[in-house]
Every structure is written in structure tokens, then in C-alpha cells.
CSV table of C-alpha atoms in Angstrom, one decimal:
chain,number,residue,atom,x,y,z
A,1,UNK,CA,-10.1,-13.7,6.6
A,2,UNK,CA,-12.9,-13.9,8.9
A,3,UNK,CA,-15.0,-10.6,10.1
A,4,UNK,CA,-13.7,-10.1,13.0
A,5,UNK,CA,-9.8,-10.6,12.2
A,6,UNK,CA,-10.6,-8.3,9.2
A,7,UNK,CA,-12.1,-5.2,11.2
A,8,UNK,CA,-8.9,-6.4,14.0
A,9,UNK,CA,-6.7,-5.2,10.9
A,10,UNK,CA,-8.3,-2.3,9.7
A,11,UNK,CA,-7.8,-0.7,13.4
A,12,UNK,CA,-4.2,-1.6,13.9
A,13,UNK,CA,-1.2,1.1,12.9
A,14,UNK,CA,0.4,0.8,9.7
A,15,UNK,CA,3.3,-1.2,11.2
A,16,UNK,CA,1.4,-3.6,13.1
A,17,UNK,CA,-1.0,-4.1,10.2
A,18,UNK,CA,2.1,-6.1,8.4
A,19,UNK,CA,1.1,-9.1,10.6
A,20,UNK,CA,-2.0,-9.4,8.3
A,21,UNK,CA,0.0,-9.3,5.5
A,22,UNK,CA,0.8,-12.9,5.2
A,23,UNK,CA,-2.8,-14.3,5.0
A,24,UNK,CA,-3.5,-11.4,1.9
A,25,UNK,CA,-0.1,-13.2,0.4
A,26,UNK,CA,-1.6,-16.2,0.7
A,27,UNK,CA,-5.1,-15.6,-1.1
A,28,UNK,CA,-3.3,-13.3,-3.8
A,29,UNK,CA,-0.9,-16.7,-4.2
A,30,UNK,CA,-3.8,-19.0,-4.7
A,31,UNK,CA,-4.0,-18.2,-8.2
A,32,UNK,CA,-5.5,-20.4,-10.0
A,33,UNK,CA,-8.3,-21.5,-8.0
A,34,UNK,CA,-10.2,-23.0,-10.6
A,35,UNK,CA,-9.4,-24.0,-14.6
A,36,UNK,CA,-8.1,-21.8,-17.1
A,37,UNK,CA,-9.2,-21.3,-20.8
A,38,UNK,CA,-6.7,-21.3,-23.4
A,39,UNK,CA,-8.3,-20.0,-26.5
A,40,UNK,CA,-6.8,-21.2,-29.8
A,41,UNK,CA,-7.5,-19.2,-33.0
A,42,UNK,CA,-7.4,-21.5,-35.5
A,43,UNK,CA,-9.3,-25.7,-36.1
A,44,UNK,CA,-8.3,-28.5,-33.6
A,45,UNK,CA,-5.9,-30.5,-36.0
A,46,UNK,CA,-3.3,-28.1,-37.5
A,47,UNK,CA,0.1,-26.8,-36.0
A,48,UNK,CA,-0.6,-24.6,-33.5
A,49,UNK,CA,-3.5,-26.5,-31.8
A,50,UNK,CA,-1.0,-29.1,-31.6
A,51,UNK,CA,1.6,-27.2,-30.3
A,52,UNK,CA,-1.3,-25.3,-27.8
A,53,UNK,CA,-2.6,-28.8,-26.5
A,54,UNK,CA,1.0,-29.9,-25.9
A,55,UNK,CA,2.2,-26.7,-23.6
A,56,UNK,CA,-1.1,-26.5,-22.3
A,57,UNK,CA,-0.8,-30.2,-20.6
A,58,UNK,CA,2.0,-28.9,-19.0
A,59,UNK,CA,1.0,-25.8,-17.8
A,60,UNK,CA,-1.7,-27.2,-16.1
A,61,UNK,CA,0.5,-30.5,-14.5
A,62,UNK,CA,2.8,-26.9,-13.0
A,63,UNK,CA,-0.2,-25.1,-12.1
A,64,UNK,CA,-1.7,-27.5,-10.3
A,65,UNK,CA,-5.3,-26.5,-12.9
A,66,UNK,CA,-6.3,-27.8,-16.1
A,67,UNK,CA,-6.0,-25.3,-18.7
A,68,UNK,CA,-8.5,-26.0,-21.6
A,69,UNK,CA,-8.1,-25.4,-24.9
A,70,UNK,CA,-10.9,-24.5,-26.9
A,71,UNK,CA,-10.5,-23.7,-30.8
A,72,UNK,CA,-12.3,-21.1,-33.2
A,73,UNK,CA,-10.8,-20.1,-36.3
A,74,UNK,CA,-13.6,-18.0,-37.9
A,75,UNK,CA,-12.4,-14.8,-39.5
A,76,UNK,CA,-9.4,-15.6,-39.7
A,77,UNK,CA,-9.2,-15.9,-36.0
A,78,UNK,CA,-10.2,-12.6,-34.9
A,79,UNK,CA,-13.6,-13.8,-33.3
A,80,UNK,CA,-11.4,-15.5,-30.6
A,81,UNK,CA,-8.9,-12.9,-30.6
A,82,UNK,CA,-11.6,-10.4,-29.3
A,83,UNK,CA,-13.4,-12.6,-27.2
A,84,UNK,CA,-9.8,-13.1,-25.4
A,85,UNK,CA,-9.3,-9.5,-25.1
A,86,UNK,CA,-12.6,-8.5,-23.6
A,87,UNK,CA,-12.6,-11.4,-21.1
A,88,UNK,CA,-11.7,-10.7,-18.1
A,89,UNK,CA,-8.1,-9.7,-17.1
A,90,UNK,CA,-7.5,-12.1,-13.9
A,91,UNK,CA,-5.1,-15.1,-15.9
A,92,UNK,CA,-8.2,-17.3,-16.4
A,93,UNK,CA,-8.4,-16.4,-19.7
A,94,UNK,CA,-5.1,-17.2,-21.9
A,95,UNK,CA,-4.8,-16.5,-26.3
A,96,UNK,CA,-2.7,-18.7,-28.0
A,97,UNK,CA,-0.9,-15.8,-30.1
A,98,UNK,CA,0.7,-16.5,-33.5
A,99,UNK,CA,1.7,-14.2,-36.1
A,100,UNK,CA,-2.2,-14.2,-37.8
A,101,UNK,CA,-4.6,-12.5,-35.5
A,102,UNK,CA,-1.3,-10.6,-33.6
A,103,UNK,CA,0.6,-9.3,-36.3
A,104,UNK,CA,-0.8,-9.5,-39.6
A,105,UNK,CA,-4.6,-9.7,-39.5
A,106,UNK,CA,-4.6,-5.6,-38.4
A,107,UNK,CA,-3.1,-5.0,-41.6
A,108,UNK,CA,-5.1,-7.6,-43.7
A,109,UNK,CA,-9.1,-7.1,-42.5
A,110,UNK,CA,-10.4,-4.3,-42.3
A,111,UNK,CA,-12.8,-4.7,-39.6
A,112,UNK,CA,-10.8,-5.8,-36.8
A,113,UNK,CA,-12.0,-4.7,-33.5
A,114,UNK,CA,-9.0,-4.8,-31.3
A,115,UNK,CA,-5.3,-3.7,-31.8
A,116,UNK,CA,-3.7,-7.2,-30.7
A,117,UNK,CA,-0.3,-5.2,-29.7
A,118,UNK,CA,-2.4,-2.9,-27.1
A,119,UNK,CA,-5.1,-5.2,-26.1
A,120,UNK,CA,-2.9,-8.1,-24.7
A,121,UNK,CA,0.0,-8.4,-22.0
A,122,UNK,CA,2.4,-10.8,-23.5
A,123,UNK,CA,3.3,-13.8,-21.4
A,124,UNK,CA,6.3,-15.4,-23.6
A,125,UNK,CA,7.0,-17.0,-26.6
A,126,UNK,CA,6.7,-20.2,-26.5
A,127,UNK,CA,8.6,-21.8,-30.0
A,128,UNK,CA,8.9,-21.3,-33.7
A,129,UNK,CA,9.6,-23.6,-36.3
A,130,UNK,CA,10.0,-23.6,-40.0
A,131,UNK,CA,7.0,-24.2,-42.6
A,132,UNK,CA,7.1,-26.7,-45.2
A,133,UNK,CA,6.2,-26.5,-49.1
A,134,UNK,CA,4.2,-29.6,-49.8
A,135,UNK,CA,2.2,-31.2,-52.1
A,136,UNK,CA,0.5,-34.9,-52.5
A,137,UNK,CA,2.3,-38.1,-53.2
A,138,UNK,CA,1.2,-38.3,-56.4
A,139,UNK,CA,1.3,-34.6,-57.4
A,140,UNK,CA,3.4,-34.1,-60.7
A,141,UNK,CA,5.4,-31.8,-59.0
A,142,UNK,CA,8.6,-33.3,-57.8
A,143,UNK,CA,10.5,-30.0,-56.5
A,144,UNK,CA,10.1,-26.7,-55.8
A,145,UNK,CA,11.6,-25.7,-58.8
A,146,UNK,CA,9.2,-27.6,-60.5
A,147,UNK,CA,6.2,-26.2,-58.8
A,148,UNK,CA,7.2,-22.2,-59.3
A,149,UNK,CA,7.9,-23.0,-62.9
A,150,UNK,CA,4.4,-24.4,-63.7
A,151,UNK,CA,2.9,-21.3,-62.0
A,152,UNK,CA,5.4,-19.3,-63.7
A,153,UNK,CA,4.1,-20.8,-67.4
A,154,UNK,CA,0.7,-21.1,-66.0
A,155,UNK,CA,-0.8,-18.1,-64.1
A,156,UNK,CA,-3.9,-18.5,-62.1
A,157,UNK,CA,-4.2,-22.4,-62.8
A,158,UNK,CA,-2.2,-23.2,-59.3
A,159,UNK,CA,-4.2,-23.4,-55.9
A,160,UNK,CA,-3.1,-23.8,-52.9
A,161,UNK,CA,-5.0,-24.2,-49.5
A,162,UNK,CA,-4.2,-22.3,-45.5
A,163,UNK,CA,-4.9,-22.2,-42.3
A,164,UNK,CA,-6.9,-19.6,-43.1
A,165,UNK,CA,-6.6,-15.3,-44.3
A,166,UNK,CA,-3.6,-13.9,-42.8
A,167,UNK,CA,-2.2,-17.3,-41.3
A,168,UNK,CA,1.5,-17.9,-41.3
A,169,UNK,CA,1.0,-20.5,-44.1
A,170,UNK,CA,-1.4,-17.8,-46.3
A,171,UNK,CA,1.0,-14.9,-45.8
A,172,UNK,CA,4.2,-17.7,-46.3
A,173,UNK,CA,2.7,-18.4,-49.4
A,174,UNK,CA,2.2,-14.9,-50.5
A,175,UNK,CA,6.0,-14.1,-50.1
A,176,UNK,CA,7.0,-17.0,-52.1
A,177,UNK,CA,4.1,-15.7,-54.9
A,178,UNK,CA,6.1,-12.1,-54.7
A,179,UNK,CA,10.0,-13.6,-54.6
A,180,UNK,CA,9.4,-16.1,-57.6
A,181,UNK,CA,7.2,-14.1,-59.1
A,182,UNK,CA,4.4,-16.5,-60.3
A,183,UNK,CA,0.6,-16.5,-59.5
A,184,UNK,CA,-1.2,-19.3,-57.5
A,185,UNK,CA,-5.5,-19.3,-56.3
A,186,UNK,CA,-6.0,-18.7,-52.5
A,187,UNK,CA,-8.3,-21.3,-50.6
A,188,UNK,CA,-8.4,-20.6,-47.2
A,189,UNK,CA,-9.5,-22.8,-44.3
A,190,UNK,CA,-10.5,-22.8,-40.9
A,191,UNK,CA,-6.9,-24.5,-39.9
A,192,UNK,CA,-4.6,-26.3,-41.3
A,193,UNK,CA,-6.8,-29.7,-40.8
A,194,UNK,CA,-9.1,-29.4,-43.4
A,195,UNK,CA,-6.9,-27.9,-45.7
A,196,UNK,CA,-4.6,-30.7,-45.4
A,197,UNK,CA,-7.5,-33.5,-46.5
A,198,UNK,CA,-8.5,-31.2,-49.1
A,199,UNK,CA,-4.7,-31.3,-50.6
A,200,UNK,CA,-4.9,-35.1,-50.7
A,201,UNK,CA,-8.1,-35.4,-51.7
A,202,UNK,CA,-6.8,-33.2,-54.9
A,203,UNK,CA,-8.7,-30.2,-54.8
A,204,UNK,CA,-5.8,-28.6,-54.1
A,205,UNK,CA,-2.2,-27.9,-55.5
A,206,UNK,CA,-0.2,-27.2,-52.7
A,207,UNK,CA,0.1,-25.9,-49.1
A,208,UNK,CA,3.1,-24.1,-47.3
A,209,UNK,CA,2.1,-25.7,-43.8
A,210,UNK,CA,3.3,-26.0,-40.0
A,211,UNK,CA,5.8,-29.1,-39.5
A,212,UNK,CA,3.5,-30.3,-36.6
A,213,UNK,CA,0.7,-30.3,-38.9
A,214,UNK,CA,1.7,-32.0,-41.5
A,215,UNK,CA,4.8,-34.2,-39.8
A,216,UNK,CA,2.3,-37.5,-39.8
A,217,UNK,CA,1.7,-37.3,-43.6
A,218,UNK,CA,5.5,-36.5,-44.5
A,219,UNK,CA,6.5,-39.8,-42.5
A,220,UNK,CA,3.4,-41.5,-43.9
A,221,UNK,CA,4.3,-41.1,-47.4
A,222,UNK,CA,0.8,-39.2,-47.9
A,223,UNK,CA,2.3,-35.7,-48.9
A,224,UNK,CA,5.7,-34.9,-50.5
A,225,UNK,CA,7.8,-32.3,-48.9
A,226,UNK,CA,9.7,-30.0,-51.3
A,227,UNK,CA,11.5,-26.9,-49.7
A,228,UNK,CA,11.2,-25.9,-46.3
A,229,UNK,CA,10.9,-21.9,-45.3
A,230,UNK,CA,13.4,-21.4,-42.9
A,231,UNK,CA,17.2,-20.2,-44.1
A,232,UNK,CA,18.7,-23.6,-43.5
A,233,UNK,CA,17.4,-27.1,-43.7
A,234,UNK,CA,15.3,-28.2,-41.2
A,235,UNK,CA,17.2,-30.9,-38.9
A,236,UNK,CA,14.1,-33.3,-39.0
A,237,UNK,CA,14.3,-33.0,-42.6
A,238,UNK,CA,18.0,-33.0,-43.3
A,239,UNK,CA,17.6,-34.2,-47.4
A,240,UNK,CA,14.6,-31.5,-48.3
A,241,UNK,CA,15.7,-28.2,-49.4
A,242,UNK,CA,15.3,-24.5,-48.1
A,243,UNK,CA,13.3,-22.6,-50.4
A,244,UNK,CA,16.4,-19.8,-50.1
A,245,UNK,CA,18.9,-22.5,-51.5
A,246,UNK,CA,16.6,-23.6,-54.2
A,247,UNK,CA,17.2,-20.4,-55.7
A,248,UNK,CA,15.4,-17.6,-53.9
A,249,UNK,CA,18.1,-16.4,-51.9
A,250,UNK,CA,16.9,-14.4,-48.8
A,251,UNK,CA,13.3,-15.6,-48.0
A,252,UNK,CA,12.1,-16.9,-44.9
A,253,UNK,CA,9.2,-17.3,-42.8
A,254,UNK,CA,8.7,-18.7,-39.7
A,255,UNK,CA,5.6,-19.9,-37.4
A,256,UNK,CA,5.6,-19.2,-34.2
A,257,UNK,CA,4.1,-19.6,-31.2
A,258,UNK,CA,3.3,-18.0,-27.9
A,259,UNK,CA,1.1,-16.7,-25.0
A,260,UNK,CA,-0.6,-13.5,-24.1
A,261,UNK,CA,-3.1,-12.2,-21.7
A,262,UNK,CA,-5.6,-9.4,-21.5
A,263,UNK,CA,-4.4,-6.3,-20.8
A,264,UNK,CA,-4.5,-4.9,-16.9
A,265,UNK,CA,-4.1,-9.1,-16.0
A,266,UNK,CA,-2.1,-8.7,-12.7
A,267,UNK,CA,2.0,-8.7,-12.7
A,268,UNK,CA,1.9,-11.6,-10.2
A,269,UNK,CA,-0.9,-13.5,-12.3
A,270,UNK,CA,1.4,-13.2,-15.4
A,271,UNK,CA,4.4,-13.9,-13.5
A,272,UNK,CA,2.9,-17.4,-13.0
A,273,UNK,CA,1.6,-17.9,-16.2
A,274,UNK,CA,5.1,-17.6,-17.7
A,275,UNK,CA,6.9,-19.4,-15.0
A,276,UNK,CA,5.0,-22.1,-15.8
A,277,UNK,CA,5.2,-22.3,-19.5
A,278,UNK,CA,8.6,-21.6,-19.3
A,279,UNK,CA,9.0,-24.9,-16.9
A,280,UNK,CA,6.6,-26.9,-19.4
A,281,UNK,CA,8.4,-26.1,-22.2
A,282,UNK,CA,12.2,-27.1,-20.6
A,283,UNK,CA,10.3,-30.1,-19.3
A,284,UNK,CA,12.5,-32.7,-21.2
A,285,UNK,CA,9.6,-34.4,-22.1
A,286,UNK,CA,8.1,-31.4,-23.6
A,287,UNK,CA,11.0,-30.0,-25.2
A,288,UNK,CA,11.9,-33.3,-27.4
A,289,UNK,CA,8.3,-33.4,-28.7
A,290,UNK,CA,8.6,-29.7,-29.8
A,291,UNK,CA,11.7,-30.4,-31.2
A,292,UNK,CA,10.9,-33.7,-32.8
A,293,UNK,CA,7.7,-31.7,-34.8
A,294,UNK,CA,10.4,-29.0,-36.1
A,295,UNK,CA,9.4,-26.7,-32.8
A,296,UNK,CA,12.3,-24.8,-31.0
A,297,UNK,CA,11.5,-23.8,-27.5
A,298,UNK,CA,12.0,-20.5,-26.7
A,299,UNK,CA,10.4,-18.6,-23.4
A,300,UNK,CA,11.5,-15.9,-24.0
A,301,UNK,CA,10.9,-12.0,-21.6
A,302,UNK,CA,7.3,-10.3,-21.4
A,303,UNK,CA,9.5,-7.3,-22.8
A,304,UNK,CA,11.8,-9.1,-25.9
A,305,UNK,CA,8.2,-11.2,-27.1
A,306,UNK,CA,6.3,-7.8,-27.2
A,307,UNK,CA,9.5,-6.7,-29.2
A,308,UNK,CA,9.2,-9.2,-31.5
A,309,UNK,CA,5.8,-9.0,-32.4
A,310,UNK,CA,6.4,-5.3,-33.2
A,311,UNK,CA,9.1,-6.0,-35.9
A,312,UNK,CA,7.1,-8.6,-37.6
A,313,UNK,CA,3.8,-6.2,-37.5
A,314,UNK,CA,6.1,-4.1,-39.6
A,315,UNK,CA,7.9,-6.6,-41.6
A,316,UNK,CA,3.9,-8.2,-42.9
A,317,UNK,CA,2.6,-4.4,-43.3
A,318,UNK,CA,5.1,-4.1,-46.2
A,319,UNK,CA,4.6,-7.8,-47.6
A,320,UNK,CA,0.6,-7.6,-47.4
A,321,UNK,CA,0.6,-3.8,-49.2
A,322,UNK,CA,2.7,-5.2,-51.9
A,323,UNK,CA,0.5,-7.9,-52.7
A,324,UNK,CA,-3.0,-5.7,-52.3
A,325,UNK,CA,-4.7,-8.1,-50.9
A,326,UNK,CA,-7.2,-7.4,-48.0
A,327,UNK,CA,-10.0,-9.1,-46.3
A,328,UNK,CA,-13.7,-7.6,-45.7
């Protein structure tokens, strides 16, 4: 608005001032101007960068702006986690939220600097998917059963690698530790990448992983998948077992993925944001490749994601005081 249509404005009545409205509409609708960030807590290479790079392409192709991802997983991913939520809160800034730095980090570190549930809006959740037990193609373990009962008879001589503290395939792991009561080493990672090499490479036992993150190395023959964590088989793995039917009736655990924004970002900012996503992920494109890496799409209300991420705060409060463990 130039000067001189802007003082025009200011000295018109409140009824005639609705002719300027329009042109304020229109710069409030211009959102976004420029690219957005898309900050992903974990390494480029595991699950959820996949899943991020893939819904980020097609937010960006709705919103007419590139939205970059960039990845850090230190601490577990609470460095990124606070960076996102002290950014600020115009929609240019956008945290790839899983249940590690939202939901179960709080209860696991204890110097975490922001409460995830207050310090974010919550945009929608994007998909969730099964994990999957696995180990390396020429690991003497040949089923699940067969992997619990050596940890059983051997306590402590198991290891197994994660995405890192407090990640959906550390905290996966833990549950599976507390059902079947056996003992296995922790070695976390800075994704699900590098813990992956480090399982073929032999240094460790096992890993409870994201199907997008390990898909190419099932289909490759490089890994062996045993169970899978959801309470039915997984329809991209119809032949492999859930860990629940395998004899540990009533476990599960889930990854999944969504967006959220810093808190105070603007009702018509994250209005687009989840339009958007929601449009990417029904995008038939987008949608088959979710569902052909064991991904369901979801997009789900502001309101029934911020729900959600309640319950499961709760749900890996109990698990992670059970098991004692905590991270400085």
C-alpha cells in the first residue's frame, strides 16, 4: 500500500475503511513469500528424513516455495527441537515432529529446554507405520524367537543400535527388553543411517528400525526381517511376523510422523501449512510411496494430533520409569 492510499485509509470511517480491506487480504495471503525451513531431528538417511524429504517436495510443488529440509540429530534431537521453537513464529520455520524430541525426550533427558507440547502449534500428522525387528543376513538369528531367547540365556552380550536416545526405534526396543524380559547393550546413533551400516558391518546385533529406512536392505537381501511391531503384519511384509503373534501378546509400537510450528505462528499461516500437507500427502503419487515404505497417510486436525501426542507423552512416561533409564 503506497503512502498516500495508506494515510487515505486511516482517515476514512470504519465502514468505508472495508474498501482497503482487500489489498491487507492480499499481503496477509501472500504467505510464503520466500522458502521455508523444515528442520528434521534426526541424520539424512533414516526413516523420517525420508519420509520429511518426501512431504516436503510436495508441500513446496502446493505452496508455490521450496521447503528445505535440513537435518541435526545431536542430543537426541533436542538441539533442533529448540532451535525450531525459538525461531520465529511466522510459518517459515517448520519441525518435523516424531514421538522422540515431542513425546519422550521430556521424560528421558534431563536438561531439555523446551516443553515440546507447549512450545509448538501442531500442524497435522502426517503418517505412521510399523517398525521392524532386524538383523544382518548372516546373523545366526533366524526369528524372533530366536533372538529373545539368546538374550534371555545371555544377559548383556546382545547389542543393538538406534536412531538415537529416546528415538522410536531406542524406546521400541526398550518395550520389547521389558515384555520378554531379556537384556540387550544400547548403541545409539545420530539416525537410523549409520546405525544401519554399523548392523551390517557386524558391530551390532540388531536394530528395531523404520520400514522406510531399512525397506532397500529387506528387498536387497542385506538385512533379515524377523517380527514387525505393529498388532498385525505389515501388508508390505505379508510372510514376517508381528512381534505380538510371536508370542508377546499386546505389544506395539509405532513411528510416526508429523508437523508442528512455533507457538503464536498465525491461524491463517497454519491454516496453509496443513492444507498443503494434507494435499501432498493425498497426492496419489505421494500417498503410494508412503504406503509402498510401510507409511499410512493420515492428516489428521490441529486439535486430534495435539491429542495424540498427549496420550503417547503418557503412555512413554510409564515405559521410560520402568526401565530407569535417563539421559544427562
Amino acid at each position: 500500500m503506497t503512502p498516500t492510499r495508506r494515510h487515505f485509509c486511516s482517515l476514512l470511517t470504519t465502514a468505508a475503511a472495508s474498501a482497503c480491506l482487500p489489498e491487507l487480504a492480499f499481503a496477509q495471503a501472500a504467505f510464503p513469500e520466500r522458502p521455508m525451513r523444515l528442520l528434521v531431528p534426526y541424520a539424512a538417511g533414516g526413516g523420517t528424513d525420508a519420509i520429511a524429504r518426501l512431504v516436503a517436495q510436495g508441500v513446496g510443488e502446493k505452496l508455490g516455495q521450496s521447503l528445505v529440509v535440513e537435518n541435526n540429530g545431536s542430543a537426541g534431537g533436542n538441539l533442533i527441537t529448540a532451535q525450531a521453537a525459538t525461531s520465529p513464529a511466522d510459518g517459515y520455520t517448520v519441525l518435523m515432529a516424531n514421538q522422540g524430541p515431542m513425546v519422550v525426550n521430556p521424560h528421558l533427558f534431563k536438561n531439555v529446554k523446551v516443553d515440546p507440547l507447549t512450545a509448538f502449534d501442531p500442524i497435522t500428522l502426517i503418517s505412521a507405520a510399523p517398525l521392524v525387528v532386524v538383523v544382518a543376513q548372516n546373523s545366526p538369528h533366524k526369528t524372533i524367537k530366536d533372538l529373545i531367547s539368546f538374550g534371555e540365556k545371555n544377559p548383556g552380550k546382545l547389542t543393538y543400535g538406534s536412531a538415537g536416545n529416546g528415538s522410536a526405534s531406542h524406546l521400541a526396543t526398550v518395550l520389547l527388553a521389558q515384555m520378554a524380559q531379556f537384556t540387550a547393550v544400547h548403541v545409539p546413533y545420530r539416525g537410523a543411517g549409520p546405525a544401519l551400516t554399523d548392523l551390517l558391518a557386524g558391530q551390532s546385533d540388531f536394530m528395531i528400525t523404520t520400514v522406510p529406512s531399512v525397506l532397500g536392505l529387506i528387498e536387497g537381501s542385506k538385512v533379515r526381517a524377523l517380527a514387525v511391531t505393529g498388532k498385525e503384519r505389515a501388508k508390505l511384509f505379508p510372510e514376517v511376523p508381528s512381534v505380538a503373534e510371536s508370542g508377546w501378546a499386546g505389544y506395539e509400537a509405532t513411528a510416526w510422523y508429523g508437523f508442528v510450528v512455533p507457538k503464536g505462528t498465525p491461524k491463517d499461516v497454519t491454516a496453509k501449512l496443513r492444507t498443503a500437507t494434507v494435499e501432498a500427502i493425498n497426492d496419489a503419487t505421494i500417498r503410494e510411496r508412503l504406503k509402498n515404505e510401510g507409511a499410512e497417510p493420515i492428516g489428521n486436525t490441529p486439535t486430534e494430533f495435539a491429542a495424540m501426542m498427549e496420550a503417547e507423552s503418557k503412555r512413554w512416561a510409564g515405559i521410560i520409569k520402568q526401565a530407569q533409564i535417563a539421559v544427562n
